[in-house]
mmCIF file of C-alpha atoms and ligand atoms in Angstrom:
data_model
loop_
_atom_site.group_PDB
_atom_site.id
_atom_site.type_symbol
_atom_site.label_atom_id
_atom_site.label_comp_id
_atom_site.label_asym_id
_atom_site.label_seq_id
_atom_site.Cartn_x
_atom_site.Cartn_y
_atom_site.Cartn_z
ATOM 1 C CA MET P 1 -32.029 -6.289 -5.705
ATOM 2 C CA GLU P 2 -34.564 -3.612 -6.780
ATOM 3 C CA ILE P 3 -34.842 -2.191 -3.301
ATOM 4 C CA LYS P 4 -30.976 -1.965 -3.047
ATOM 5 C CA ILE P 5 -30.985 0.030 -6.591
ATOM 6 C CA ILE P 6 -33.751 2.613 -5.047
ATOM 7 C CA VAL P 7 -31.656 2.967 -1.825
ATOM 8 C CA ASN P 8 -28.501 3.521 -3.877
ATOM 9 C CA SER P 9 -30.166 6.117 -6.022
ATOM 10 C CA PHE P 10 -31.511 8.202 -2.729
ATOM 11 C CA VAL P 11 -27.947 7.847 -1.315
ATOM 12 C CA ASP P 12 -26.425 9.218 -4.658
ATOM 13 C CA LEU P 13 -28.917 11.916 -4.862
ATOM 14 C CA PHE P 14 -28.390 13.080 -1.097
ATOM 15 C CA PHE P 15 -24.945 12.163 -0.943
ATOM 16 C CA PRO P 16 -23.285 12.147 -4.097
ATOM 17 C CA MET P 17 -19.614 10.736 -4.512
ATOM 18 C CA ARG P 18 -17.235 13.634 -5.097
ATOM 19 C CA CYS P 19 -13.974 13.936 -6.801
ATOM 20 C CA ILE P 20 -11.572 13.478 -3.790
ATOM 21 C CA ASP P 21 -9.528 16.122 -5.554
ATOM 22 C CA CYS P 22 -11.656 18.586 -7.213
ATOM 23 C CA GLN P 23 -14.787 17.692 -5.177
ATOM 24 C CA GLU P 24 -16.894 17.798 -8.432
ATOM 25 C CA VAL P 25 -19.598 15.235 -8.364
ATOM 26 C CA ILE P 26 -18.520 11.893 -9.823
ATOM 27 C CA GLN P 27 -20.028 8.370 -10.466
ATOM 28 C CA PRO P 28 -20.272 6.119 -7.189
ATOM 29 C CA SER P 29 -17.680 3.671 -8.611
ATOM 30 C CA GLN P 30 -15.028 6.399 -9.162
ATOM 31 C CA PHE P 31 -12.955 8.208 -6.537
ATOM 32 C CA LEU P 32 -11.326 10.698 -8.957
ATOM 33 C CA CYS P 33 -13.224 12.723 -11.932
ATOM 34 C CA THR P 34 -11.568 11.954 -15.361
ATOM 35 C CA ASN P 35 -9.870 15.532 -15.270
ATOM 36 C CA CYS P 36 -8.204 14.837 -11.973
ATOM 37 C CA SER P 37 -7.371 10.993 -12.937
ATOM 38 C CA THR P 38 -5.060 12.345 -16.029
ATOM 39 C CA LYS P 39 -3.174 14.325 -13.758
ATOM 40 C CA LEU P 40 -2.029 11.534 -11.500
ATOM 41 C CA PRO P 41 1.673 11.796 -11.022
ATOM 42 C CA PHE P 42 2.559 8.014 -12.459
ATOM 43 C CA THR P 43 6.150 7.166 -12.462
ATOM 44 C CA HIS P 44 5.763 5.147 -15.381
ATOM 45 C CA TRP P 45 8.468 2.853 -13.896
ATOM 46 C CA LYS P 46 9.102 -1.055 -14.609
ATOM 47 C CA LEU P 47 9.551 -3.279 -11.594
ATOM 48 C CA ASN P 48 13.520 -3.416 -11.788
ATOM 49 C CA GLN P 49 16.812 -2.024 -10.652
ATOM 50 C CA ASP P 50 16.527 0.693 -12.367
ATOM 51 C CA ASN P 51 14.535 3.391 -10.530
ATOM 52 C CA ASP P 52 14.692 5.842 -7.232
ATOM 53 C CA LEU P 53 12.844 3.373 -5.106
ATOM 54 C CA TYR P 54 15.233 0.422 -5.952
ATOM 55 C CA HIS P 55 18.095 2.867 -5.521
ATOM 56 C CA LYS P 56 16.785 3.983 -2.197
ATOM 57 C CA LEU P 57 15.907 0.384 -0.726
ATOM 58 C CA ILE P 58 18.989 -1.272 -1.936
ATOM 59 C CA ASN P 59 21.352 1.064 0.402
ATOM 60 C CA LEU P 60 19.531 -0.150 3.138
ATOM 61 C CA SER P 61 18.678 -3.839 2.436
ATOM 62 C CA LYS P 62 18.612 -6.542 0.004
ATOM 63 C CA VAL P 63 16.013 -6.198 -2.432
ATOM 64 C CA GLU P 64 15.789 -7.751 -5.970
ATOM 65 C CA THR P 65 13.693 -5.412 -7.760
ATOM 66 C CA ALA P 66 11.489 -2.356 -6.579
ATOM 67 C CA TYR P 67 8.222 -0.326 -8.310
ATOM 68 C CA SER P 68 5.993 2.363 -7.195
ATOM 69 C CA LEU P 69 2.904 3.235 -9.265
ATOM 70 C CA LEU P 70 2.830 7.200 -8.215
ATOM 71 C CA HIS P 71 4.934 9.780 -7.150
ATOM 72 C CA PHE P 72 4.308 11.354 -3.879
ATOM 73 C CA LYS P 73 4.939 14.843 -2.860
ATOM 74 C CA HIS P 74 3.621 16.567 0.143
ATOM 75 C CA LYS P 75 0.150 17.859 -0.783
ATOM 76 C CA ASN P 76 -0.267 16.377 -4.301
ATOM 77 C CA ASN P 77 -3.082 14.483 -5.080
ATOM 78 C CA THR P 78 -1.298 11.088 -4.338
ATOM 79 C CA GLN P 79 -1.418 12.520 -0.788
ATOM 80 C CA LYS P 80 -5.058 12.700 -0.679
ATOM 81 C CA ILE P 81 -5.585 9.252 -2.261
ATOM 82 C CA LEU P 82 -3.666 7.731 0.603
ATOM 83 C CA HIS P 83 -5.237 9.916 3.226
ATOM 84 C CA GLU P 84 -8.933 8.631 2.068
ATOM 85 C CA MET P 85 -7.559 5.017 2.190
ATOM 86 C CA LYS P 86 -5.936 5.152 5.549
ATOM 87 C CA TYR P 87 -8.308 7.335 7.330
ATOM 88 C CA ARG P 88 -11.606 7.717 5.530
ATOM 89 C CA ASN P 89 -12.741 4.238 5.300
ATOM 90 C CA ARG P 90 -11.751 4.150 1.308
ATOM 91 C CA PRO P 91 -9.525 1.082 1.238
ATOM 92 C CA ASP P 92 -11.554 -0.076 -1.858
ATOM 93 C CA ILE P 93 -9.624 2.667 -3.894
ATOM 94 C CA GLY P 94 -6.858 0.451 -3.974
ATOM 95 C CA ILE P 95 -8.665 -2.113 -6.249
ATOM 96 C CA ASP P 96 -8.679 0.578 -8.958
ATOM 97 C CA LEU P 97 -4.930 1.604 -8.307
ATOM 98 C CA ALA P 98 -4.019 -1.941 -8.544
ATOM 99 C CA ASN P 99 -5.749 -2.608 -11.754
ATOM 100 C CA LEU P 100 -3.898 0.395 -13.055
ATOM 101 C CA ILE P 101 -0.663 -1.909 -13.038
ATOM 102 C CA ASN P 102 0.496 -3.596 -15.760
ATOM 103 C CA ILE P 103 3.236 -5.776 -14.893
ATOM 104 C CA ASP P 104 3.327 -9.596 -15.124
ATOM 105 C CA LEU P 105 3.672 -10.920 -11.428
ATOM 106 C CA SER P 106 2.769 -14.564 -12.231
ATOM 107 C CA ASP P 107 6.540 -15.556 -11.745
ATOM 108 C CA TYR P 108 6.376 -14.675 -7.879
ATOM 109 C CA ASP P 109 5.823 -16.843 -5.062
ATOM 110 C CA GLY P 110 3.184 -14.662 -3.353
ATOM 111 C CA ILE P 111 2.365 -10.679 -2.358
ATOM 112 C CA ILE P 112 2.718 -10.004 1.560
ATOM 113 C CA PRO P 113 1.294 -6.606 2.495
ATOM 114 C CA ILE P 114 2.931 -4.679 5.307
ATOM 115 C CA PRO P 115 0.474 -5.481 8.252
ATOM 116 C CA LEU P 116 -0.774 -3.295 11.022
ATOM 117 C CA HIS P 117 -0.119 -4.147 14.543
ATOM 118 C CA GLU P 118 -3.313 -6.256 15.815
ATOM 119 C CA LYS P 119 -4.389 -3.073 18.121
ATOM 120 C CA ARG P 120 -4.013 -0.559 15.066
ATOM 121 C CA LEU P 121 -6.004 -3.047 13.161
ATOM 122 C CA LYS P 122 -8.893 -3.247 15.509
ATOM 123 C CA LYS P 123 -8.972 0.599 15.959
ATOM 124 C CA ARG P 124 -9.105 1.397 12.186
ATOM 125 C CA GLY P 125 -10.976 -1.614 11.329
ATOM 126 C CA TYR P 126 -8.804 -2.543 7.865
ATOM 127 C CA ASN P 127 -5.432 -2.238 6.556
ATOM 128 C CA GLN P 128 -5.561 0.260 3.962
ATOM 129 C CA ILE P 129 -3.410 -1.545 1.487
ATOM 130 C CA GLY P 130 -5.531 -4.802 1.940
ATOM 131 C CA TYR P 131 -7.563 -4.595 -1.250
ATOM 132 C CA PHE P 132 -4.509 -2.842 -3.046
ATOM 133 C CA ALA P 133 -2.145 -6.177 -2.361
ATOM 134 C CA GLU P 134 -5.043 -8.691 -2.594
ATOM 135 C CA THR P 135 -6.071 -7.419 -6.035
ATOM 136 C CA LEU P 136 -2.527 -7.740 -7.383
ATOM 137 C CA ALA P 137 -2.392 -11.267 -6.451
ATOM 138 C CA LYS P 138 -5.512 -11.991 -7.828
ATOM 139 C CA ASN P 139 -4.867 -10.209 -11.121
ATOM 140 C CA ASN P 140 -1.715 -12.363 -11.375
ATOM 141 C CA ASN P 141 -3.013 -15.488 -10.372
ATOM 142 C CA ILE P 142 -0.315 -15.674 -7.236
ATOM 143 C CA PRO P 143 -1.110 -16.441 -3.638
ATOM 144 C CA TYR P 144 -1.655 -13.612 -1.251
ATOM 145 C CA PHE P 145 -0.595 -13.941 2.467
ATOM 146 C CA PHE P 146 -2.013 -11.360 4.471
ATOM 147 C CA ASP P 147 -0.448 -13.194 7.580
ATOM 148 C CA GLY P 148 2.709 -13.730 5.768
ATOM 149 C CA LEU P 149 4.290 -10.838 8.030
ATOM 150 C CA VAL P 150 3.161 -9.856 11.759
ATOM 151 C CA ARG P 151 3.812 -6.730 13.145
ATOM 152 C CA THR P 152 4.885 -7.857 16.846
ATOM 153 C CA LYS P 153 5.656 -3.993 18.052
ATOM 154 C CA TYR P 154 3.080 -1.499 18.895
ATOM 155 C CA ASN P 155 4.092 2.239 18.528
ATOM 156 C CA SER P 156 1.318 4.480 19.435
ATOM 157 C CA SER P 157 2.549 7.513 17.578
ATOM 158 C CA GLN P 158 5.874 7.642 15.425
ATOM 159 C CA VAL P 159 5.275 11.444 14.650
ATOM 160 C CA ARG P 160 6.580 12.833 17.509
ATOM 161 C CA GLU P 161 9.525 10.585 17.853
ATOM 162 C CA ASN P 162 13.142 11.532 16.146
ATOM 163 C CA LYS P 163 14.758 9.866 13.358
ATOM 164 C CA LYS P 164 17.151 7.888 15.636
ATOM 165 C CA ASN P 165 14.301 6.776 17.970
ATOM 166 C CA ARG P 166 12.067 5.894 15.104
ATOM 167 C CA ILE P 167 14.732 3.518 13.902
ATOM 168 C CA LYS P 168 15.341 2.105 17.068
ATOM 169 C CA ASN P 169 11.413 1.372 17.718
ATOM 170 C CA LEU P 170 11.377 -0.330 14.222
ATOM 171 C CA LYS P 171 14.011 -2.885 14.865
ATOM 172 C CA ASN P 172 12.374 -6.272 14.861
ATOM 173 C CA ALA P 173 8.857 -4.597 14.669
ATOM 174 C CA PHE P 174 8.020 -7.493 12.214
ATOM 175 C CA GLU P 175 7.997 -11.127 12.639
ATOM 176 C CA ILE P 176 7.686 -13.822 9.574
ATOM 177 C CA ASN P 177 4.848 -15.925 9.501
ATOM 178 C CA PRO P 178 6.829 -19.353 10.193
ATOM 179 C CA LYS P 179 4.396 -21.074 7.686
ATOM 180 C CA LEU P 180 5.744 -19.331 4.923
ATOM 181 C CA LEU P 181 8.146 -21.352 2.354
ATOM 182 C CA PRO P 182 11.033 -20.001 1.180
ATOM 183 C CA GLY P 183 10.543 -18.073 -2.336
ATOM 184 C CA HIS P 184 10.652 -14.791 -4.092
ATOM 185 C CA TYR P 185 8.005 -12.614 -2.604
ATOM 186 C CA ILE P 186 6.519 -8.935 -2.960
ATOM 187 C CA ILE P 187 5.809 -6.924 -0.248
ATOM 188 C CA ILE P 188 3.539 -4.505 -0.724
ATOM 189 C CA ASP P 189 3.564 -0.557 1.017
ATOM 190 C CA ASP P 190 1.318 2.228 0.696
ATOM 191 C CA VAL P 191 3.899 5.012 0.526
ATOM 192 C CA ILE P 192 7.566 4.883 1.088
ATOM 193 C CA THR P 193 9.541 7.931 2.183
ATOM 194 C CA THR P 194 12.378 7.263 4.245
ATOM 195 C CA GLY P 195 11.709 3.509 4.073
ATOM 196 C CA ALA P 196 12.563 2.957 7.413
ATOM 197 C CA THR P 197 9.197 0.649 8.092
ATOM 198 C CA LEU P 198 9.783 -1.571 4.958
ATOM 199 C CA VAL P 199 13.464 -1.717 5.205
ATOM 200 C CA SER P 200 12.800 -3.265 8.898
ATOM 201 C CA ALA P 201 10.602 -5.678 7.401
ATOM 202 C CA ILE P 202 12.940 -6.799 4.328
ATOM 203 C CA LYS P 203 15.735 -7.231 6.982
ATOM 204 C CA LYS P 204 13.750 -10.084 8.579
ATOM 205 C CA PHE P 205 13.593 -11.874 5.068
ATOM 206 C CA ASN P 206 17.325 -11.047 4.674
ATOM 207 C CA SER P 207 18.495 -12.792 7.559
ATOM 208 C CA LEU P 208 16.862 -15.871 6.187
ATOM 209 C CA ASP P 209 18.186 -18.121 3.627
ATOM 210 C CA ASN P 210 16.235 -18.759 0.369
ATOM 211 C CA PHE P 211 13.749 -15.718 0.692
ATOM 212 C CA LYS P 212 14.171 -12.974 -1.897
ATOM 213 C CA ILE P 213 12.231 -9.728 -1.889
ATOM 214 C CA SER P 214 11.024 -7.058 -4.200
ATOM 215 C CA VAL P 215 8.711 -4.279 -3.409
ATOM 216 C CA ILE P 216 5.844 -2.551 -5.035
ATOM 217 C CA SER P 217 4.435 0.712 -3.251
ATOM 218 C CA ILE P 218 1.348 2.387 -4.363
ATOM 219 C CA ALA P 219 3.508 5.942 -3.799
ATOM 220 C CA CYS P 220 7.404 6.715 -3.158
ATOM 221 C CA ALA P 221 8.594 10.272 -2.279
HETATM 222 ZN ZN1 ZN S 1 -11.693 16.190 -9.800
#
């Protein structure tokens, strides 16, 4: 234990943690400095049918309620946070973000993250929303089904595809784990822009009887 503390002190000395927004040196357990964390664009929404995310999704699929913690705009600090989580091996930021959500989820039957395709998971090494989703489940004492959904299609890059092709590619991109019992589940996504990926997952559930879906995302455009 003592050796670990000494090693960590050296690491902090030579490679101090920096605020992912303003680059100020911060405590190793943080990801934003105090100043930047007060500037986060919180939605202050509730998990209900009275917000932009719900209205976006209900036009495309059958969803019960929806919530997003943050607003997403191109180049705002939300984008930096999501980038760190996804590409810079900081999925642990999701724990802190999940702990900021003060909504009672204890009546739901479980939490299901939008999964990565097996190939992408191997490449990246982790699902960027794994910790976020798992912490929400833990905080509310409900099951976490990390494999409730399985991604069956591997799209090497969606960026170069036009919108029509992207939607076509996403058709049947997911399968539901046959072991999942009917119930009301919360699907977790990191950022919702068009909602195409998420909607393709929700539609899988919509095609079955006795499944209800609500949605929680870290950020919503
Ligand atoms: Zn800062």
